Short mmCIF file of C-alpha atoms in Angstrom, two decimals:
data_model
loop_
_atom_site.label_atom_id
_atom_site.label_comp_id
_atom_site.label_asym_id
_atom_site.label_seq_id
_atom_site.Cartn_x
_atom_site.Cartn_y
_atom_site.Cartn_z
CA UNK X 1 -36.39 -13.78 54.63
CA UNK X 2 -35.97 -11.49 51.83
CA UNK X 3 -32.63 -9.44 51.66
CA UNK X 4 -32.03 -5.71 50.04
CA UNK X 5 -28.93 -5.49 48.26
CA UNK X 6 -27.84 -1.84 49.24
CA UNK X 7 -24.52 -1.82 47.11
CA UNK X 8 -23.84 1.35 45.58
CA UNK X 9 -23.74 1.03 42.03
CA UNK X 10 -21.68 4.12 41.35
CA UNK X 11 -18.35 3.65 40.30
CA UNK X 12 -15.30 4.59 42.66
CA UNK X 13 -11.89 5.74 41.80
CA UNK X 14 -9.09 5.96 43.83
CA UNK X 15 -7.11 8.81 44.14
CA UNK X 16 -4.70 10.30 41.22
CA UNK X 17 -6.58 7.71 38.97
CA UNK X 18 -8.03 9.20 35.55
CA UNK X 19 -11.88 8.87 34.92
CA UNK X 20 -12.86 7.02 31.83
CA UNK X 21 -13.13 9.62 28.56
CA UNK X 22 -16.73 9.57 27.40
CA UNK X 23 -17.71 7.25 24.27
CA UNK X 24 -18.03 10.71 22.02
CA UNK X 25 -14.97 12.15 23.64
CA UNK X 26 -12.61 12.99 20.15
CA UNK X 27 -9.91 14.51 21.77
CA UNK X 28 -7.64 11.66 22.80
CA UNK X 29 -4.77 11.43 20.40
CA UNK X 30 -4.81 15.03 19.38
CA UNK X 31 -2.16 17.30 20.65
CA UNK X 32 -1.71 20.82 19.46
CA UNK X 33 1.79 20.24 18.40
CA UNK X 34 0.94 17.07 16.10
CA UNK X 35 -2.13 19.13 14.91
CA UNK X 36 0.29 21.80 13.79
CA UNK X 37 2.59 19.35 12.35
CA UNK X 38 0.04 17.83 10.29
CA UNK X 39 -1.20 21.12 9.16
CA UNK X 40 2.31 22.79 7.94
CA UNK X 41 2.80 19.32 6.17
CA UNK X 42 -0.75 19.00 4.41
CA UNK X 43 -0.30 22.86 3.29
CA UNK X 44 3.05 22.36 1.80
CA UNK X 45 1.50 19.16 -0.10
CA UNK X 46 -1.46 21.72 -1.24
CA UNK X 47 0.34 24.22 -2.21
CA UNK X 48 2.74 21.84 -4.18
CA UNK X 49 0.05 20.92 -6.23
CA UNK X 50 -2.15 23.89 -6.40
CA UNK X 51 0.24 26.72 -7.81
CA UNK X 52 1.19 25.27 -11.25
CA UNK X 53 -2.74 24.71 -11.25
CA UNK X 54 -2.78 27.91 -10.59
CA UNK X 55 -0.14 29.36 -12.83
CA UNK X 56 -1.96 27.40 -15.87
CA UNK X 57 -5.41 29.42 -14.74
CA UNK X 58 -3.52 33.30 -14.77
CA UNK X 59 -1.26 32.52 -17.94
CA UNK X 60 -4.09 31.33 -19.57
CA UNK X 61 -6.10 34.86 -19.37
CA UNK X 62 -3.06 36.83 -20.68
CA UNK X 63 -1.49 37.80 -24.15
CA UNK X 64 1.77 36.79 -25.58
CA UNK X 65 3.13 40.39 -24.47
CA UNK X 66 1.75 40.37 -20.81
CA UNK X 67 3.14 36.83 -20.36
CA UNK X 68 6.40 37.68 -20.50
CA UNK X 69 6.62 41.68 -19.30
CA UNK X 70 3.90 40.82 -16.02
CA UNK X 71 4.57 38.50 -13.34
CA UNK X 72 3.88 34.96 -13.53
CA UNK X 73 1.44 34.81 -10.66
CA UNK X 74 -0.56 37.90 -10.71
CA UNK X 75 -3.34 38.88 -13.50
CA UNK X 76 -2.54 41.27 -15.94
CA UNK X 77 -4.75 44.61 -16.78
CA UNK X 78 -5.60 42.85 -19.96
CA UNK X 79 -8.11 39.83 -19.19
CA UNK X 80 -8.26 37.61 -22.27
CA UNK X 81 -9.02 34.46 -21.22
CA UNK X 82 -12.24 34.14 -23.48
CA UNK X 83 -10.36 35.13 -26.48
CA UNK X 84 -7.64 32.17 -25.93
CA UNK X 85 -10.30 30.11 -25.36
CA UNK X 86 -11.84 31.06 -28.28
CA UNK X 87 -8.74 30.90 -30.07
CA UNK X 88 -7.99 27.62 -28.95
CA UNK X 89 -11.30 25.98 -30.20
CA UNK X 90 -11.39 27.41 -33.20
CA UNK X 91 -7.61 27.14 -34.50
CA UNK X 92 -7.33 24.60 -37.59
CA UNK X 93 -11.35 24.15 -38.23
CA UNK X 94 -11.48 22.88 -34.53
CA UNK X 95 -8.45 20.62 -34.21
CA UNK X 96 -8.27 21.12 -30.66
CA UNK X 97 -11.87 19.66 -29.92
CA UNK X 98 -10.64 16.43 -31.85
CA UNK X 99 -7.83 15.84 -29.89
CA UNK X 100 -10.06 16.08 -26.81
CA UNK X 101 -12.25 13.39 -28.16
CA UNK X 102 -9.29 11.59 -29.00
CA UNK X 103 -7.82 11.57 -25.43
CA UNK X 104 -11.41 10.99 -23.91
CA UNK X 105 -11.89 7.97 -26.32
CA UNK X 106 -8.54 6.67 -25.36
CA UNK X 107 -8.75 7.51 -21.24
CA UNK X 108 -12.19 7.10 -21.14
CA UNK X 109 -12.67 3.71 -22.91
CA UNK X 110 -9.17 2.32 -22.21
CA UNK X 111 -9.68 3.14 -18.30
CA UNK X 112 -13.08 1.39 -18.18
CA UNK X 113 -12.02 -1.78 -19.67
CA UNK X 114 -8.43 -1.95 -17.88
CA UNK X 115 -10.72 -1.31 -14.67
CA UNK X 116 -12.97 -4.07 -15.78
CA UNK X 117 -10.15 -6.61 -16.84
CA UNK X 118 -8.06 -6.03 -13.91
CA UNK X 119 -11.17 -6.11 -11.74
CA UNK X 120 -11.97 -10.02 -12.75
CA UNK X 121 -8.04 -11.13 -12.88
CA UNK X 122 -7.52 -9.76 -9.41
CA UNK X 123 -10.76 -11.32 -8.33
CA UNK X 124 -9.90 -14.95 -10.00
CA UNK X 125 -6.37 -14.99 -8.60
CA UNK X 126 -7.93 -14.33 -5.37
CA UNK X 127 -10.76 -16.58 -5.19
CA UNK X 128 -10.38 -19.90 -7.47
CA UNK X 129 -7.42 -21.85 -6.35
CA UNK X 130 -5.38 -23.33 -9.41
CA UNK X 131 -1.80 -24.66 -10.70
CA UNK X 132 0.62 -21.73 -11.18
CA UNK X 133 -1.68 -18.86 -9.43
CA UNK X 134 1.25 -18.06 -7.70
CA UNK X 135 3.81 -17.74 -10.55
CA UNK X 136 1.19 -15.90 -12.39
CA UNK X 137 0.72 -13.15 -9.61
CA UNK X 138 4.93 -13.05 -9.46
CA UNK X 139 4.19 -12.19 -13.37
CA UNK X 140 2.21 -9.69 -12.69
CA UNK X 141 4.21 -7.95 -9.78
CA UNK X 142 6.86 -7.94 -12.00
CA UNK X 143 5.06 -5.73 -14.97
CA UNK X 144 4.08 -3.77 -12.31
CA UNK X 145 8.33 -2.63 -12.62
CA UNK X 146 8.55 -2.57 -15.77
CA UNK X 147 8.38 1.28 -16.88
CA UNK X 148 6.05 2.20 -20.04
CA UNK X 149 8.29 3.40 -21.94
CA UNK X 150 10.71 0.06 -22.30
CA UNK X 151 7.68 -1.76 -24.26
CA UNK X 152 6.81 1.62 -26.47
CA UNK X 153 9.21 0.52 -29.14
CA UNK X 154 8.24 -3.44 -28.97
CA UNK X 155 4.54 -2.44 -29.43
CA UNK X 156 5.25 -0.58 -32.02
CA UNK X 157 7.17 -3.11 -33.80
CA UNK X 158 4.83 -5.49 -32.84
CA UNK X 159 1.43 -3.23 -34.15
CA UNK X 160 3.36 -2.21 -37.71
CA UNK X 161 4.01 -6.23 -38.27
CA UNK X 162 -0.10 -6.30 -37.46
CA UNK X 163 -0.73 -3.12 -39.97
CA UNK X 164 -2.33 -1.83 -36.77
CA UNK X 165 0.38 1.46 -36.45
CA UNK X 166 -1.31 4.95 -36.57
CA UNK X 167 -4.59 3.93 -35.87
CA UNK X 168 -6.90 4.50 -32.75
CA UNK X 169 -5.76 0.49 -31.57
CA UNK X 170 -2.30 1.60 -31.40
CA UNK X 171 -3.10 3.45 -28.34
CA UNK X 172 -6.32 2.42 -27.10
CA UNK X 173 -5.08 -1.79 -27.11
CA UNK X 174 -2.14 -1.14 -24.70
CA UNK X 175 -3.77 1.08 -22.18
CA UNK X 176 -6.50 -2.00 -21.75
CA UNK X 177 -3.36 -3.62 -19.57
CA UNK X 178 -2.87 -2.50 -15.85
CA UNK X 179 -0.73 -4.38 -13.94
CA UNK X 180 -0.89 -2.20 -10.82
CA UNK X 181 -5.01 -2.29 -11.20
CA UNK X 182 -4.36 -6.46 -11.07
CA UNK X 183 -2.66 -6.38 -8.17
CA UNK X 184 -4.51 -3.89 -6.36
CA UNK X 185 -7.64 -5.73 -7.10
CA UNK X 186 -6.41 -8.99 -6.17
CA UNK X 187 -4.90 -7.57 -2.64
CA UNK X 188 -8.10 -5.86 -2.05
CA UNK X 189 -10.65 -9.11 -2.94
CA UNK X 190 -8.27 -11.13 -0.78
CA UNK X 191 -9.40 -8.52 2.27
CA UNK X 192 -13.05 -7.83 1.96
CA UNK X 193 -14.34 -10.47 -0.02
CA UNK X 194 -15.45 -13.11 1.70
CA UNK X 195 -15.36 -16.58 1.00
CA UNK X 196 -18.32 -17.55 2.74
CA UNK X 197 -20.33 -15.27 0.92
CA UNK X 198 -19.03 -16.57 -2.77
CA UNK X 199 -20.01 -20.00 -0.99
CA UNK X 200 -23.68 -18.76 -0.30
CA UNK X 201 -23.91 -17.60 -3.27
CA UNK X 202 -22.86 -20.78 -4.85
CA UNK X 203 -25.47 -22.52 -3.02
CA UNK X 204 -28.64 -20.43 -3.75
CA UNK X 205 -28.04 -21.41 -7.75
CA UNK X 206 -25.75 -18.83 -8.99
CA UNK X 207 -23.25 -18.63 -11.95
CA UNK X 208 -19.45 -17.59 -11.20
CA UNK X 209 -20.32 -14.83 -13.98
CA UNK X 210 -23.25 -13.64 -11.85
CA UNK X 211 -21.33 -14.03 -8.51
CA UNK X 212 -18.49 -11.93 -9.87
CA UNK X 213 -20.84 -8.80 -10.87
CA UNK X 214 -23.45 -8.54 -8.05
CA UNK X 215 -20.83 -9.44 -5.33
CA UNK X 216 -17.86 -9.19 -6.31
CA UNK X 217 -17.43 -6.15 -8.15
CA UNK X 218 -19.84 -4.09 -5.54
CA UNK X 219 -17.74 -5.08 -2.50
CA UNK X 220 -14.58 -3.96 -4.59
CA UNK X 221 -15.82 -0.65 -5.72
CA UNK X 222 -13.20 1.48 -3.46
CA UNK X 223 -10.04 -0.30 -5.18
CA UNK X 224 -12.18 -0.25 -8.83
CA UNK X 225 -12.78 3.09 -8.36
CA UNK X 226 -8.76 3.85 -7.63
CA UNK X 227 -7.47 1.68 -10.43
CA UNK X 228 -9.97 3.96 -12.43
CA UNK X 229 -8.60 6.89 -11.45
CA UNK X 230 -4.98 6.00 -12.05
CA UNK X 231 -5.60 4.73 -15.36
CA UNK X 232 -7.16 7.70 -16.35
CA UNK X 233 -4.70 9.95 -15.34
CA UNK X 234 -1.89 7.72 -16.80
CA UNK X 235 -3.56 7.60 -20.11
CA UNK X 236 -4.40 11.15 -20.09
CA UNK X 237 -0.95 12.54 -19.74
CA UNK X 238 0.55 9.46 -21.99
CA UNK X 239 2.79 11.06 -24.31
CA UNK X 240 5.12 8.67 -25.49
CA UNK X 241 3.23 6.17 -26.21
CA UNK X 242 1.11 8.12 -28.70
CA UNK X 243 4.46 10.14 -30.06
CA UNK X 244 5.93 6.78 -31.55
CA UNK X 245 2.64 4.83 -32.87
CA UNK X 246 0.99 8.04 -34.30
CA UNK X 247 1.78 10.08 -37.22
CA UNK X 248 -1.75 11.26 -38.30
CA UNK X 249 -2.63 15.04 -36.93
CA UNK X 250 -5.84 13.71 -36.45
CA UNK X 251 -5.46 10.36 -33.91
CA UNK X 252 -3.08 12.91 -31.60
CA UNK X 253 -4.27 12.98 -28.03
CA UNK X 254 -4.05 15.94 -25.95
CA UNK X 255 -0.83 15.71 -25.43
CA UNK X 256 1.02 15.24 -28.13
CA UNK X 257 -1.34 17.99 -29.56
CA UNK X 258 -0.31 20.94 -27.31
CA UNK X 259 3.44 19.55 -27.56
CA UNK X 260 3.39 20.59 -31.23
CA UNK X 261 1.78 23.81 -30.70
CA UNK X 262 4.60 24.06 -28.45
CA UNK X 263 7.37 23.34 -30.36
CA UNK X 264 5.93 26.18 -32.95
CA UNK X 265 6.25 29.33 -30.20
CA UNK X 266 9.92 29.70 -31.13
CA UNK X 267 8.88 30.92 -34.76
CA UNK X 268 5.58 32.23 -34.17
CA UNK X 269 4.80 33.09 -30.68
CA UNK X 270 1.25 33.84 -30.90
CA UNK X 271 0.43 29.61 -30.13
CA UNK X 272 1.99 30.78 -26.09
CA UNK X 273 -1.62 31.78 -25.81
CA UNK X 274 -2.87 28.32 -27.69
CA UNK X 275 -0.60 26.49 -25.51
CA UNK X 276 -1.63 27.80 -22.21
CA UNK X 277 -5.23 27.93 -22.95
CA UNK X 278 -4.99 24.44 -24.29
CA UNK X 279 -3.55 23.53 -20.99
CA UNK X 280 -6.22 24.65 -18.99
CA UNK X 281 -9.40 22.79 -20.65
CA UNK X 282 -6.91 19.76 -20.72
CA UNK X 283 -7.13 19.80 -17.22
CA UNK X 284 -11.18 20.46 -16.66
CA UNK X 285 -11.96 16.81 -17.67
CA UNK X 286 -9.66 15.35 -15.30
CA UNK X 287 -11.28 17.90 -12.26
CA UNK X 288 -14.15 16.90 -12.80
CA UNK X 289 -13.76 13.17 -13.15
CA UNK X 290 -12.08 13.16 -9.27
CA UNK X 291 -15.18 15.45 -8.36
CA UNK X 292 -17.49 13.09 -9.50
CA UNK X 293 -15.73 9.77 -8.37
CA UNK X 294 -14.53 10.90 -5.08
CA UNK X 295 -17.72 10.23 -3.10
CA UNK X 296 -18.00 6.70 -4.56
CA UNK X 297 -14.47 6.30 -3.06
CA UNK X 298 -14.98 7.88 0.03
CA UNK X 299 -18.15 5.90 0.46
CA UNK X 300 -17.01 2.65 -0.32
CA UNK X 301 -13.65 3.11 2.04
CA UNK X 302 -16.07 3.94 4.89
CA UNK X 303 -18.47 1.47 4.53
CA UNK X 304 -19.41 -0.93 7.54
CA UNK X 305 -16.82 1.05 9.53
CA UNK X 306 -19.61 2.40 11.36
CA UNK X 307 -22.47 0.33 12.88
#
C-alpha cells in the first residue's frame, strides 16, 4: 500500500521569532548612527589630505603679489598657472625636467627592483625551510625600526671609501633595500600561498625559478603591488638621503631641487611661483601612479572572495 506524505513543507515560526533575512539582504550590520560615524570620520581623513593638495593647485595659478595680499584658499583675479608652469620648465635650460627624470629614475627603478628583491626574500623565508630562517626574519624586523636617516651618514661614508659618492648609485643602491616590503611579502606568501600548489608544481617538472614567477609572484600581486607603492612614495619624497650623497645640480631629485629654489625666495622672491608650480607637477606622477595601480590592488585583494 502506497502512502502520500502530506507534510507541509513550509516553514513555521513561532511567535515573536524573527524570519530569516534574505541571502541579498545588505542591511544587517548597518545602523544609521555607525553610518554617520563612519562618514564624519572618513571626511575628516579626506579633507586632511585633500586641502594642502588643494592649496598646492590655487597657489600654483597665482603671482608672487597675489600670494601673499589674496587668501590662501580662494583663486585670485589673475590666473597664471600656465605661465608658472611655463616658468618652471623652462628656468635654467630645463633644469626642472632633469630633476624629474632624476626622481623617476631613482623611484621608478629603485621601487621595481626593491619590489622584486623583497618579493623573492619574503617568498624564500616563507616557503624553503633552512638553518637560521628565523634569526634572519628577527634581522629583518629589526631594520624594519631602524629610521633612514641613522644609516644616511654610514652610506655615505661607506659609498666615498667606494668612489661611488655623487653619482646616480649613491641614491639609486640604497633604495633597492625594503625591509618593510620583506616582511610584508613574507607574511603575505605565508597566507595565500599554498604549499600544495608549490608541491604540484614541483611534480609536473618545474624549476624553483619558474615556480617563483608564474605562481608565486601572481598570487602575491596585492602585497607586491603595496610594497610598490610605498617604495615609491618613500623614494619620491627622500630628501635626506640625496642632500648628503649629492653635490652635483644635475643628480638632484625633486626634492632637493625645489628645496633650493626655496631657500632662494628670501633674496629673490620671484622662485615663490617656481616653487609652488614645481610642487604641483611633483605631485602628478605620484596621482597617477595610485590611479593606475589601484585596480590591480583592488583586484587582487578581492580575488576568490566571491564564488
Amino acid at each position: 500500500m502506497t502512502t502520500t506524505d502530506t507534510t507541509d513543507p513550509t516553514p513555521t515560526f513561532s511567535v515573536g521569532a524573527q524570519a530569516p533575512r534574505s541571502a541579498h539582504d545588505r542591511s544587517a550590520g548597518r545602523r544609521s548612527g555607525t553610518r554617520i560615524l563612519v562618514t564624519a570620520i572618513l571626511v575628516v581623513v579626506a579633507v586632511y589630505f585633500l586641502v594642502p593638495v588643494y592649496w598646492v593647485v590655487v597657489a600654483a595659478t597665482k603671482t608672487t603679489q597675489d600670494l601673499f595680499s589674496t587668501n590662501g584658499f580662494a583663486f585670485s583675479g589673475n590666473f597664471a598657472l600656465w605661465h608658472n608652469l611655463a616658468e618652471v620648465l623652462n628656468f635654467q635650460d630645463g633644469i626642472f625636467l632633469r630633476w624629474l627624470l632624476n626622481s623617476v629614475l631613482y623611484a621608478g627603478v629603485g621601487a621595481l627592483l626593491a619590489t622584486y628583491f623583497a618579493a623573492a626574500g619574503g617568498y624564500a623565508l616563507s616557503k624553503y625551510a633552512f638553518r637560521g630562517r628565523g634569526f634572519i626574519f628577527g634581522l629583518i624586523l629589526g631594520g624594519v625600526l631602524v629610521p633612514g636617516t641613522a644609516t644616511a651618514l654610514p652610506l655615505f661614508l661607506l659609498f666615498s671609501e667606494l668612489g661611488l659618492a655623487n653619482t646616480y648609485w649613491a641614491v639609486l643602491l640604497p633604495s633597492l633595500v625594503s625591509p618593510f616590503g620583506l616582511f610584508l611579502c613574507r607574511i603575505y606568501a605565508d597566507a595565500t600561498v599554498d604549499t600544495a600548489l608549490v608541491e604540484a608544481a614541483r611534480l609536473d617538472g618545474a624549476g624553483e625559478l619558474r615556480i617563483f614567477h608564474t605562481v608565486g609572484l601572481r598570487i602575491m600581486t596585492p602585497a607586491l603591488v603595496t610594497v610598490f607603492l610605498f617604495q615609491l612614495v618613500g623614494i619620491w619624497n627622500n630628501y635626506f638621503l640625496p642632500l648628503v650623497m649629492l653635490s652635483d645640480v644635475r643628480l638632484y631629485p625633486i626634492t632637493l631641487g625645489l628645496n633650493s629654489w626655496r631657500s632662494q625666495t628670501d633674496r629673490l622672491p620671484e622662485f615663490y611661483e617656481l616653487t609652488t608650480g614645481g610642487v604641483l607637477l611633483s605631485i602628478i606622477p605620484l596621482a597617477i601612479a595610485m590611479i593606475v595601480l589601484q585596480r590591480f590592488w583592488r583586484g587582487g585583494l578581492t580575488e576568490g572572495s566571491v564564488k
